[in-house]
mmCIF file of C-alpha atoms and ligand atoms in Angstrom:
data_model
loop_
_atom_site.group_PDB
_atom_site.id
_atom_site.type_symbol
_atom_site.label_atom_id
_atom_site.label_comp_id
_atom_site.label_asym_id
_atom_site.label_seq_id
_atom_site.Cartn_x
_atom_site.Cartn_y
_atom_site.Cartn_z
ATOM 1 C CA UNK A 1 30.603 -3.009 14.312
ATOM 2 C CA UNK A 2 30.921 -6.637 13.182
ATOM 3 C CA UNK A 3 34.028 -7.599 11.170
ATOM 4 C CA UNK A 4 33.170 -8.337 7.529
ATOM 5 C CA UNK A 5 33.685 -11.917 6.366
ATOM 6 C CA UNK A 6 32.348 -11.297 2.850
ATOM 7 C CA UNK A 7 31.196 -8.271 0.863
ATOM 8 C CA UNK A 8 28.573 -6.510 2.959
ATOM 9 C CA UNK A 9 26.714 -3.246 3.049
ATOM 10 C CA UNK A 10 26.274 -2.298 6.675
ATOM 11 C CA UNK A 11 23.173 -0.234 7.426
ATOM 12 C CA UNK A 12 23.532 1.766 10.612
ATOM 13 C CA UNK A 13 20.151 2.615 12.108
ATOM 14 C CA UNK A 14 21.704 4.710 14.850
ATOM 15 C CA UNK A 15 23.123 6.981 12.169
ATOM 16 C CA UNK A 16 19.694 7.118 10.500
ATOM 17 C CA UNK A 17 18.093 8.131 13.794
ATOM 18 C CA UNK A 18 20.659 10.867 14.373
ATOM 19 C CA UNK A 19 20.226 12.228 10.854
ATOM 20 C CA UNK A 20 16.445 12.158 11.220
ATOM 21 C CA UNK A 21 16.627 14.035 14.522
ATOM 22 C CA UNK A 22 19.065 16.567 13.081
ATOM 23 C CA UNK A 23 16.860 17.282 10.053
ATOM 24 C CA UNK A 24 13.751 17.471 12.264
ATOM 25 C CA UNK A 25 15.529 20.011 14.465
ATOM 26 C CA UNK A 26 15.638 22.308 11.415
ATOM 27 C CA UNK A 27 11.857 22.336 11.062
ATOM 28 C CA UNK A 28 9.424 24.849 12.423
ATOM 29 C CA UNK A 29 6.832 23.386 14.813
ATOM 30 C CA UNK A 30 4.102 21.454 13.047
ATOM 31 C CA UNK A 31 5.999 20.948 9.795
ATOM 32 C CA UNK A 32 5.656 17.329 8.715
ATOM 33 C CA UNK A 33 8.495 15.072 7.590
ATOM 34 C CA UNK A 34 8.375 12.869 4.505
ATOM 35 C CA UNK A 35 11.184 10.305 4.355
ATOM 36 C CA UNK A 36 12.202 9.501 0.788
ATOM 37 C CA UNK A 37 12.907 5.773 0.489
ATOM 38 C CA UNK A 38 12.972 5.355 -3.302
ATOM 39 C CA UNK A 39 15.629 3.236 -5.014
ATOM 40 C CA UNK A 40 15.913 0.729 -2.131
ATOM 41 C CA UNK A 41 16.218 3.638 0.316
ATOM 42 C CA UNK A 42 19.126 5.088 -1.642
ATOM 43 C CA UNK A 43 20.741 1.701 -2.136
ATOM 44 C CA UNK A 44 20.364 0.422 1.431
ATOM 45 C CA UNK A 45 17.162 -1.478 2.296
ATOM 46 C CA UNK A 46 13.827 0.240 1.871
ATOM 47 C CA UNK A 47 11.835 -2.090 4.143
ATOM 48 C CA UNK A 48 14.266 -1.692 7.046
ATOM 49 C CA UNK A 49 14.607 2.075 6.618
ATOM 50 C CA UNK A 50 10.865 2.639 6.167
ATOM 51 C CA UNK A 51 10.126 0.559 9.262
ATOM 52 C CA UNK A 52 12.614 2.620 11.282
ATOM 53 C CA UNK A 53 11.113 5.870 9.949
ATOM 54 C CA UNK A 54 7.688 4.670 11.027
ATOM 55 C CA UNK A 55 9.059 3.986 14.532
ATOM 56 C CA UNK A 56 10.641 7.439 14.559
ATOM 57 C CA UNK A 57 7.217 8.888 13.717
ATOM 58 C CA UNK A 58 7.948 10.260 10.286
ATOM 59 C CA UNK A 59 4.669 11.500 8.804
ATOM 60 C CA UNK A 60 4.989 10.257 5.245
ATOM 61 C CA UNK A 61 7.107 8.142 2.936
ATOM 62 C CA UNK A 62 7.887 8.742 -0.725
ATOM 63 C CA UNK A 63 8.982 6.315 -3.418
ATOM 64 C CA UNK A 64 9.592 6.929 -7.111
ATOM 65 C CA UNK A 65 7.638 4.032 -8.608
ATOM 66 C CA UNK A 66 4.556 2.076 -7.621
ATOM 67 C CA UNK A 67 6.460 -1.213 -7.330
ATOM 68 C CA UNK A 68 8.627 0.321 -4.608
ATOM 69 C CA UNK A 69 5.545 1.234 -2.610
ATOM 70 C CA UNK A 70 4.099 -2.255 -3.068
ATOM 71 C CA UNK A 71 7.188 -3.750 -1.397
ATOM 72 C CA UNK A 72 6.720 -1.485 1.629
ATOM 73 C CA UNK A 73 3.009 -2.239 1.996
ATOM 74 C CA UNK A 74 3.569 -5.966 1.626
ATOM 75 C CA UNK A 75 6.147 -5.712 4.420
ATOM 76 C CA UNK A 76 3.441 -4.171 6.617
ATOM 77 C CA UNK A 77 4.386 -0.493 6.582
ATOM 78 C CA UNK A 78 1.401 1.641 7.587
ATOM 79 C CA UNK A 79 2.613 5.168 6.761
ATOM 80 C CA UNK A 80 1.008 7.070 3.905
ATOM 81 C CA UNK A 81 3.184 6.611 0.805
ATOM 82 C CA UNK A 82 3.486 9.128 -2.023
ATOM 83 C CA UNK A 83 4.449 7.654 -5.403
ATOM 84 C CA UNK A 84 6.402 10.465 -7.046
ATOM 85 C CA UNK A 85 6.376 9.081 -10.567
ATOM 86 C CA UNK A 86 3.402 6.782 -11.045
ATOM 87 C CA UNK A 87 2.456 5.381 -14.422
ATOM 88 C CA UNK A 88 -0.998 4.689 -15.785
ATOM 89 C CA UNK A 89 -0.263 0.983 -16.111
ATOM 90 C CA UNK A 90 0.268 0.803 -12.316
ATOM 91 C CA UNK A 91 -2.949 2.492 -11.117
ATOM 92 C CA UNK A 92 -4.358 -0.892 -10.023
ATOM 93 C CA UNK A 93 -1.337 -1.618 -7.850
ATOM 94 C CA UNK A 94 -1.522 1.883 -6.412
ATOM 95 C CA UNK A 95 -5.141 1.564 -5.355
ATOM 96 C CA UNK A 96 -4.813 -2.026 -4.107
ATOM 97 C CA UNK A 97 -2.001 -1.031 -1.755
ATOM 98 C CA UNK A 98 -3.422 2.367 -0.750
ATOM 99 C CA UNK A 99 -0.502 4.221 -2.326
ATOM 100 C CA UNK A 100 -0.971 7.882 -3.202
ATOM 101 C CA UNK A 101 -0.058 9.023 -6.718
ATOM 102 C CA UNK A 102 1.796 12.224 -7.485
ATOM 103 C CA UNK A 103 -0.239 13.493 -10.426
ATOM 104 C CA UNK A 104 1.917 15.537 -12.780
ATOM 105 C CA UNK A 105 -0.096 16.305 -15.927
ATOM 106 C CA UNK A 106 -3.643 17.053 -17.080
ATOM 107 C CA UNK A 107 -3.663 13.756 -18.976
ATOM 108 C CA UNK A 108 -2.662 11.778 -15.909
ATOM 109 C CA UNK A 109 -5.270 13.560 -13.786
ATOM 110 C CA UNK A 110 -8.016 12.708 -16.273
ATOM 111 C CA UNK A 111 -6.873 9.105 -16.430
ATOM 112 C CA UNK A 112 -6.678 8.755 -12.669
ATOM 113 C CA UNK A 113 -10.135 10.257 -12.180
ATOM 114 C CA UNK A 114 -11.568 7.844 -14.774
ATOM 115 C CA UNK A 115 -9.820 4.965 -13.031
ATOM 116 C CA UNK A 116 -11.038 6.025 -9.572
ATOM 117 C CA UNK A 117 -14.604 6.409 -10.837
ATOM 118 C CA UNK A 118 -14.519 2.975 -12.446
ATOM 119 C CA UNK A 119 -13.785 1.519 -8.995
ATOM 120 C CA UNK A 120 -16.283 3.804 -7.232
ATOM 121 C CA UNK A 121 -13.491 5.217 -5.080
ATOM 122 C CA UNK A 122 -14.362 8.198 -2.868
ATOM 123 C CA UNK A 123 -11.956 11.012 -1.976
ATOM 124 C CA UNK A 124 -8.947 8.951 -3.041
ATOM 125 C CA UNK A 125 -5.844 10.954 -1.978
ATOM 126 C CA UNK A 126 -3.819 12.423 -4.828
ATOM 127 C CA UNK A 127 -0.913 14.857 -4.838
ATOM 128 C CA UNK A 128 -0.544 17.595 -7.441
ATOM 129 C CA UNK A 129 2.982 18.162 -8.727
ATOM 130 C CA UNK A 130 3.663 21.687 -9.995
ATOM 131 C CA UNK A 131 6.515 22.474 -12.380
ATOM 132 C CA UNK A 132 8.008 25.746 -11.151
ATOM 133 C CA UNK A 133 11.167 25.692 -13.266
ATOM 134 C CA UNK A 134 12.817 22.297 -13.003
ATOM 135 C CA UNK A 135 11.063 21.277 -16.239
ATOM 136 C CA UNK A 136 11.096 17.581 -15.439
ATOM 137 C CA UNK A 137 7.574 16.513 -14.435
ATOM 138 C CA UNK A 138 4.668 18.622 -13.227
ATOM 139 C CA UNK A 139 1.697 20.782 -14.243
ATOM 140 C CA UNK A 140 2.708 24.193 -15.531
ATOM 141 C CA UNK A 141 1.151 27.004 -13.467
ATOM 142 C CA UNK A 142 -1.255 27.603 -16.389
ATOM 143 C CA UNK A 143 -2.291 23.941 -16.401
ATOM 144 C CA UNK A 144 -2.897 24.078 -12.646
ATOM 145 C CA UNK A 145 -5.753 26.480 -13.282
ATOM 146 C CA UNK A 146 -7.601 23.713 -15.169
ATOM 147 C CA UNK A 147 -7.499 21.358 -12.156
ATOM 148 C CA UNK A 148 -10.501 22.692 -10.157
ATOM 149 C CA UNK A 149 -12.794 22.281 -13.149
ATOM 150 C CA UNK A 150 -11.794 18.610 -13.517
ATOM 151 C CA UNK A 151 -12.165 17.972 -9.795
ATOM 152 C CA UNK A 152 -15.528 19.674 -9.405
ATOM 153 C CA UNK A 153 -17.129 17.006 -11.594
ATOM 154 C CA UNK A 154 -16.069 14.122 -9.358
ATOM 155 C CA UNK A 155 -15.998 12.990 -5.731
ATOM 156 C CA UNK A 156 -13.657 10.118 -6.517
ATOM 157 C CA UNK A 157 -10.408 11.925 -5.680
ATOM 158 C CA UNK A 158 -9.272 14.587 -3.244
ATOM 159 C CA UNK A 159 -6.084 16.660 -3.327
ATOM 160 C CA UNK A 160 -4.053 15.682 -0.272
ATOM 161 C CA UNK A 161 -1.067 17.838 -1.139
ATOM 162 C CA UNK A 162 0.373 20.253 -3.677
ATOM 163 C CA UNK A 163 4.117 20.077 -4.236
ATOM 164 C CA UNK A 164 7.005 21.222 -6.364
ATOM 165 C CA UNK A 165 10.732 20.481 -6.597
ATOM 166 C CA UNK A 166 13.676 22.874 -6.543
ATOM 167 C CA UNK A 167 16.189 22.544 -9.374
ATOM 168 C CA UNK A 168 19.310 23.743 -7.531
ATOM 169 C CA UNK A 169 18.590 23.913 -3.799
ATOM 170 C CA UNK A 170 22.213 23.034 -2.957
ATOM 171 C CA UNK A 171 23.633 25.750 -5.195
ATOM 172 C CA UNK A 172 24.089 28.823 -3.010
ATOM 173 C CA UNK A 173 25.416 30.824 -5.978
ATOM 174 C CA UNK A 174 22.009 30.521 -7.624
ATOM 175 C CA UNK A 175 19.725 31.230 -4.676
ATOM 176 C CA UNK A 176 17.669 33.630 -6.755
ATOM 177 C CA UNK A 177 16.461 30.803 -9.005
ATOM 178 C CA UNK A 178 15.178 28.770 -6.058
ATOM 179 C CA UNK A 179 13.575 31.881 -4.574
ATOM 180 C CA UNK A 180 11.676 32.455 -7.820
ATOM 181 C CA UNK A 181 10.555 28.821 -7.809
ATOM 182 C CA UNK A 182 9.374 29.145 -4.212
ATOM 183 C CA UNK A 183 7.367 32.297 -4.868
ATOM 184 C CA UNK A 184 5.834 30.819 -8.028
ATOM 185 C CA UNK A 185 4.925 27.719 -6.007
ATOM 186 C CA UNK A 186 3.314 29.862 -3.326
ATOM 187 C CA UNK A 187 1.278 31.862 -5.830
ATOM 188 C CA UNK A 188 0.191 28.835 -7.875
ATOM 189 C CA UNK A 189 -0.758 26.790 -4.819
ATOM 190 C CA UNK A 190 -2.578 29.749 -3.195
ATOM 191 C CA UNK A 191 -4.754 30.028 -6.301
ATOM 192 C CA UNK A 192 -5.413 26.301 -6.455
ATOM 193 C CA UNK A 193 -6.335 26.174 -2.764
ATOM 194 C CA UNK A 194 -8.725 29.058 -3.184
ATOM 195 C CA UNK A 195 -10.447 27.356 -6.118
ATOM 196 C CA UNK A 196 -10.598 23.968 -4.381
ATOM 197 C CA UNK A 197 -12.265 25.361 -1.280
ATOM 198 C CA UNK A 198 -10.222 23.131 1.059
ATOM 199 C CA UNK A 199 -6.608 23.218 2.170
ATOM 200 C CA UNK A 200 -4.196 20.443 1.146
ATOM 201 C CA UNK A 201 -0.646 20.206 2.507
ATOM 202 C CA UNK A 202 2.106 22.024 0.627
ATOM 203 C CA UNK A 203 5.759 20.949 0.268
ATOM 204 C CA UNK A 204 8.723 21.822 -1.916
ATOM 205 C CA UNK A 205 11.977 21.269 -0.005
ATOM 206 C CA UNK A 206 14.365 18.336 -0.416
ATOM 207 C CA UNK A 207 17.359 17.890 1.927
ATOM 208 C CA UNK A 208 19.366 20.850 0.618
ATOM 209 C CA UNK A 209 16.194 22.903 0.606
ATOM 210 C CA UNK A 210 15.681 22.136 4.315
ATOM 211 C CA UNK A 211 19.224 23.284 5.016
ATOM 212 C CA UNK A 212 19.219 26.364 2.761
ATOM 213 C CA UNK A 213 15.627 27.668 2.566
ATOM 214 C CA UNK A 214 14.101 27.452 6.056
ATOM 215 C CA UNK A 215 11.494 30.043 5.062
ATOM 216 C CA UNK A 216 9.954 27.667 2.489
ATOM 217 C CA UNK A 217 9.006 24.705 4.647
ATOM 218 C CA UNK A 218 5.243 25.174 4.148
ATOM 219 C CA UNK A 219 3.524 22.129 5.756
ATOM 220 C CA UNK A 220 5.994 19.341 5.006
ATOM 221 C CA UNK A 221 9.514 18.644 3.745
ATOM 222 C CA UNK A 222 10.854 15.684 1.752
ATOM 223 C CA UNK A 223 14.246 14.357 2.727
ATOM 224 C CA UNK A 224 16.262 11.584 1.141
ATOM 225 C CA UNK A 225 20.018 12.077 0.987
ATOM 226 C CA UNK A 226 20.173 13.821 4.387
ATOM 227 C CA UNK A 227 18.634 10.795 6.086
ATOM 228 C CA UNK A 228 21.390 8.673 4.573
ATOM 229 C CA UNK A 229 24.093 11.015 5.840
ATOM 230 C CA UNK A 230 24.906 13.592 3.155
ATOM 231 C CA UNK A 231 24.060 17.279 3.090
ATOM 232 C CA UNK A 232 25.552 18.292 -0.282
ATOM 233 C CA UNK A 233 27.733 20.674 1.697
ATOM 234 C CA UNK A 234 30.996 20.066 3.561
ATOM 235 C CA UNK A 235 29.770 21.860 6.695
ATOM 236 C CA UNK A 236 26.436 20.063 6.802
ATOM 237 C CA UNK A 237 28.097 16.699 6.214
ATOM 238 C CA UNK A 238 29.690 17.137 9.648
ATOM 239 C CA UNK A 239 26.238 17.164 11.241
ATOM 240 C CA UNK A 240 25.204 13.974 9.493
ATOM 241 C CA UNK A 241 26.532 10.431 9.562
ATOM 242 C CA UNK A 242 26.617 8.016 6.622
ATOM 243 C CA UNK A 243 24.134 5.187 7.119
ATOM 244 C CA UNK A 244 25.698 2.750 4.658
ATOM 245 C CA UNK A 245 29.219 1.324 4.820
ATOM 246 C CA UNK A 246 30.511 -0.946 2.086
ATOM 247 C CA UNK A 247 33.014 -3.508 3.312
ATOM 248 C CA UNK A 248 34.675 -6.505 1.751
ATOM 249 C CA UNK A 249 37.624 -8.830 2.418
ATOM 250 C CA UNK A 250 40.863 -9.937 0.796
ATOM 251 C CA UNK A 251 40.236 -13.174 -1.119
ATOM 252 C CA UNK A 252 43.796 -13.792 -2.268
ATOM 253 C CA UNK A 253 47.218 -12.126 -2.212
ATOM 254 C CA UNK A 254 49.672 -12.319 -5.157
ATOM 255 C CA UNK A 255 53.330 -11.407 -5.479
ATOM 256 C CA UNK A 256 53.650 -9.959 -8.975
ATOM 257 C CA UNK A 257 57.062 -9.642 -10.589
ATOM 258 C CA UNK A 258 58.168 -6.535 -12.432
ATOM 259 C CA UNK A 259 56.824 -6.703 -16.005
ATOM 260 C CA UNK A 260 53.885 -9.040 -15.247
ATOM 261 C CA UNK A 261 50.322 -7.954 -15.886
ATOM 262 C CA UNK A 262 47.212 -8.174 -13.691
ATOM 263 C CA UNK A 263 43.650 -8.769 -14.864
ATOM 264 C CA UNK A 264 41.831 -8.397 -18.176
ATOM 265 C CA UNK A 265 43.592 -6.839 -21.146
ATOM 266 C CA UNK A 266 46.820 -6.192 -19.231
ATOM 267 C CA UNK A 267 45.074 -3.327 -17.451
ATOM 268 C CA UNK A 268 47.934 -3.190 -14.947
ATOM 269 C CA UNK A 269 51.574 -3.886 -15.737
ATOM 270 C CA UNK A 270 53.906 -3.978 -12.745
ATOM 271 C CA UNK A 271 56.682 -1.404 -13.053
ATOM 272 C CA UNK A 272 58.316 -3.006 -10.013
ATOM 273 C CA UNK A 273 57.710 -6.083 -7.873
ATOM 274 C CA UNK A 274 54.213 -5.547 -6.492
ATOM 275 C CA UNK A 275 51.976 -7.221 -3.933
ATOM 276 C CA UNK A 276 48.331 -7.311 -5.014
ATOM 277 C CA UNK A 277 45.102 -8.440 -3.392
ATOM 278 C CA UNK A 278 41.941 -9.623 -5.089
ATOM 279 C CA UNK A 279 38.607 -8.542 -3.584
ATOM 280 C CA UNK A 280 35.182 -10.197 -4.134
ATOM 281 C CA UNK A 281 33.645 -6.980 -5.419
ATOM 282 C CA UNK A 282 33.182 -5.869 -9.020
ATOM 283 C CA UNK A 283 31.173 -3.783 -11.417
ATOM 284 C CA UNK A 284 28.208 -6.116 -10.965
ATOM 285 C CA UNK A 285 28.196 -5.074 -7.315
ATOM 286 C CA UNK A 286 28.135 -1.400 -8.252
ATOM 287 C CA UNK A 287 31.806 -0.488 -8.533
ATOM 288 C CA UNK A 288 31.938 1.414 -11.803
ATOM 289 C CA UNK A 289 34.675 0.500 -14.302
ATOM 290 C CA UNK A 290 35.822 4.087 -14.023
ATOM 291 C CA UNK A 291 37.373 3.220 -10.661
ATOM 292 C CA UNK A 292 39.986 1.003 -12.349
ATOM 293 C CA UNK A 293 43.546 1.964 -13.235
ATOM 294 C CA UNK A 294 44.239 3.706 -9.960
ATOM 295 C CA UNK A 295 41.195 6.007 -9.785
ATOM 296 C CA UNK A 296 39.515 4.219 -6.891
ATOM 297 C CA UNK A 297 40.996 3.087 -3.609
ATOM 298 C CA UNK A 298 40.032 1.095 -0.562
ATOM 299 C CA UNK A 299 41.264 1.277 3.018
ATOM 300 C CA UNK A 300 42.889 -1.616 4.914
ATOM 301 C CA UNK A 301 43.739 -1.003 8.568
ATOM 302 C CA UNK A 302 43.915 2.708 7.863
ATOM 303 C CA UNK A 303 46.107 2.337 4.733
ATOM 304 C CA UNK A 304 44.903 3.385 1.301
ATOM 305 C CA UNK A 305 45.291 0.801 -1.456
ATOM 306 C CA UNK A 306 44.565 1.814 -5.069
ATOM 307 C CA UNK A 307 42.372 -0.253 -7.393
ATOM 308 C CA UNK A 308 44.578 -1.405 -10.248
ATOM 309 C CA UNK A 309 43.900 -2.629 -13.781
ATOM 310 C CA UNK A 310 40.364 -3.087 -15.032
ATOM 311 C CA UNK A 311 37.490 -3.674 -12.613
ATOM 312 C CA UNK A 312 36.054 -7.146 -13.371
ATOM 313 C CA UNK A 313 32.419 -8.164 -13.020
ATOM 314 C CA UNK A 314 32.826 -9.951 -9.689
ATOM 315 C CA UNK A 315 36.305 -8.935 -8.551
ATOM 316 C CA UNK A 316 38.796 -6.153 -8.483
ATOM 317 C CA UNK A 317 42.473 -6.019 -7.663
ATOM 318 C CA UNK A 318 44.310 -3.588 -5.434
ATOM 319 C CA UNK A 319 47.954 -2.748 -4.825
ATOM 320 C CA UNK A 320 48.854 -3.614 -1.211
ATOM 321 C CA UNK A 321 52.629 -3.282 -1.532
ATOM 322 C CA UNK A 322 53.987 -2.305 1.889
ATOM 323 C CA UNK A 323 50.683 -2.811 3.704
ATOM 324 C CA UNK A 324 50.728 -5.389 6.489
ATOM 325 C CA UNK A 325 47.623 -7.490 5.751
ATOM 326 C CA UNK A 326 46.486 -11.062 5.166
ATOM 327 C CA UNK A 327 43.963 -13.053 3.186
ATOM 328 C CA UNK A 328 40.591 -12.725 4.928
ATOM 329 C CA UNK A 329 41.278 -9.250 6.318
ATOM 330 C CA UNK A 330 38.519 -6.666 6.231
ATOM 331 C CA UNK A 331 38.627 -3.927 3.569
ATOM 332 C CA UNK A 332 36.644 -0.684 3.738
ATOM 333 C CA UNK A 333 35.366 0.740 0.442
ATOM 334 C CA UNK A 334 33.284 3.585 1.854
ATOM 335 C CA UNK A 335 31.606 4.425 5.122
ATOM 336 C CA UNK A 336 32.363 6.763 7.958
ATOM 337 C CA UNK A 337 36.049 7.522 7.308
ATOM 338 C CA UNK A 338 36.167 7.417 3.513
ATOM 339 C CA UNK A 339 32.655 8.645 2.813
ATOM 340 C CA UNK A 340 30.690 7.643 -0.272
ATOM 341 C CA UNK A 341 30.904 11.277 -1.291
ATOM 342 C CA UNK A 342 34.722 11.266 -1.180
ATOM 343 C CA UNK A 343 34.703 7.943 -3.030
ATOM 344 C CA UNK A 344 32.312 9.362 -5.651
ATOM 345 C CA UNK A 345 34.502 12.381 -6.296
ATOM 346 C CA UNK A 346 37.252 10.089 -7.629
ATOM 347 C CA UNK A 347 35.187 9.525 -10.774
ATOM 348 C CA UNK A 348 33.407 12.910 -10.824
ATOM 349 C CA UNK A 349 30.235 11.377 -9.455
ATOM 350 C CA UNK A 350 28.032 12.252 -6.480
ATOM 351 C CA UNK A 351 27.064 10.430 -3.290
ATOM 352 C CA UNK A 352 23.549 9.760 -4.659
ATOM 353 C CA UNK A 353 24.874 7.752 -7.592
ATOM 354 C CA UNK A 354 27.456 5.735 -5.668
ATOM 355 C CA UNK A 355 25.174 4.607 -2.859
ATOM 356 C CA UNK A 356 22.224 3.772 -5.103
ATOM 357 C CA UNK A 357 24.504 1.748 -7.403
ATOM 358 C CA UNK A 358 25.323 -0.955 -4.821
ATOM 359 C CA UNK A 359 23.618 -3.935 -6.386
ATOM 360 C CA UNK A 360 21.127 -6.258 -4.742
ATOM 361 C CA UNK A 361 23.742 -9.029 -4.814
ATOM 362 C CA UNK A 362 25.626 -7.384 -1.957
ATOM 363 C CA UNK A 363 24.504 -8.747 1.397
ATOM 364 C CA UNK A 364 22.870 -6.135 3.649
ATOM 365 C CA UNK A 365 23.334 -6.277 7.382
ATOM 366 C CA UNK A 366 21.613 -3.995 9.842
ATOM 367 C CA UNK A 367 23.502 -2.642 12.842
ATOM 368 C CA UNK A 368 21.672 -0.865 15.642
HETATM 369 C C1 LIG B 1 14.370 12.184 -4.695
HETATM 370 C C2 LIG B 1 13.480 13.319 -4.419
HETATM 371 C C3 LIG B 1 13.549 14.002 -3.177
HETATM 372 C C4 LIG B 1 14.650 13.756 -2.166
HETATM 373 O O1 LIG B 1 15.757 14.582 -2.474
HETATM 374 P P1 LIG B 1 17.072 14.596 -1.560
HETATM 375 O O2 LIG B 1 17.957 15.572 -2.252
HETATM 376 O O3 LIG B 1 17.611 13.207 -1.613
HETATM 377 O O4 LIG B 1 16.654 14.993 -0.196
HETATM 378 C C5 LIG B 1 12.595 14.959 -2.915
HETATM 379 N N1 LIG B 1 11.630 15.263 -3.825
HETATM 380 C C6 LIG B 1 11.562 14.670 -5.036
HETATM 381 C C7 LIG B 1 10.502 15.075 -5.987
HETATM 382 C C8 LIG B 1 12.491 13.681 -5.387
HETATM 383 O O5 LIG B 1 12.438 13.105 -6.585
#
């Protein structure tokens, strides 16, 4: 790994490949793999990750919003791309870039059909999202029964897949809830398929679903967090490797006398003579203010150094008393040893939030 000379987010494509192969090894033969690359591929780099997933022969990509799919198409990605949460205002962008909308309500289906007809589109691929208990977006099972009638009147769209989302797939104490969702999904999709007269793909598992509900793989699975190295489970985390490592350097070292303060609003007051270091990393880079006042820590040559005082916009200060280090030395925030998940726990957060929060200002470098 290169030594950091400024704040960098390292993206390890070898780790991505291993995670992909591990998750694929959990699938029954013929089950397709959709790589979820929304939110800049969970805070890393969606173009780079999507390109690698295409090389690895993933079957599908998913993004949350149309604009995220546009970026991938404009970078030349050829995989089919599901837009999980499209909006009417973006239908033009979706069709121009051959993105495939996840249709989640009767209103949206009517609007998309009208849009597709206005452009004389034929068999445009759409995906039907069913709400089986998450109560976020999706057709209720009752609403699903109105879909065939709407589709019979048009040749402009064709259902490429039917999908749902589990509300607590990582929560082994509540397996029964997920099992009810899965059986409702099966029943609702069986009925829709029968009425359509053709057979779209079916999918309902996210990463934790892949790991905990192997019987519900249907035709495809959708994995995000697992690709990036987290399994929402201490045991599974051992089989996965974090893709992103956040590193920075020491900008300046200060010798603070007992009684002096450090940073805004006297957020740290030295109770003894203290050596501090200032890092070029702040809340504008994605380090939440909650990490201040000793909650967060970084690692320098294997030594933990707590974040002290208030996190500033572009900088934060750490206590390096007793640690042998110099200005310019590399500092690890999270990565392989201190994982983003362990870092997240310090402020009662989760890996998803921490890795997606790393702002676009932080330089990305790809390591192979
Ligand atoms: C984000 C998302 C996923 C991916 O979930 P992970 O837990 O990251 O694997 C799958 N499906 C839907 C609908 C999503 O919004």
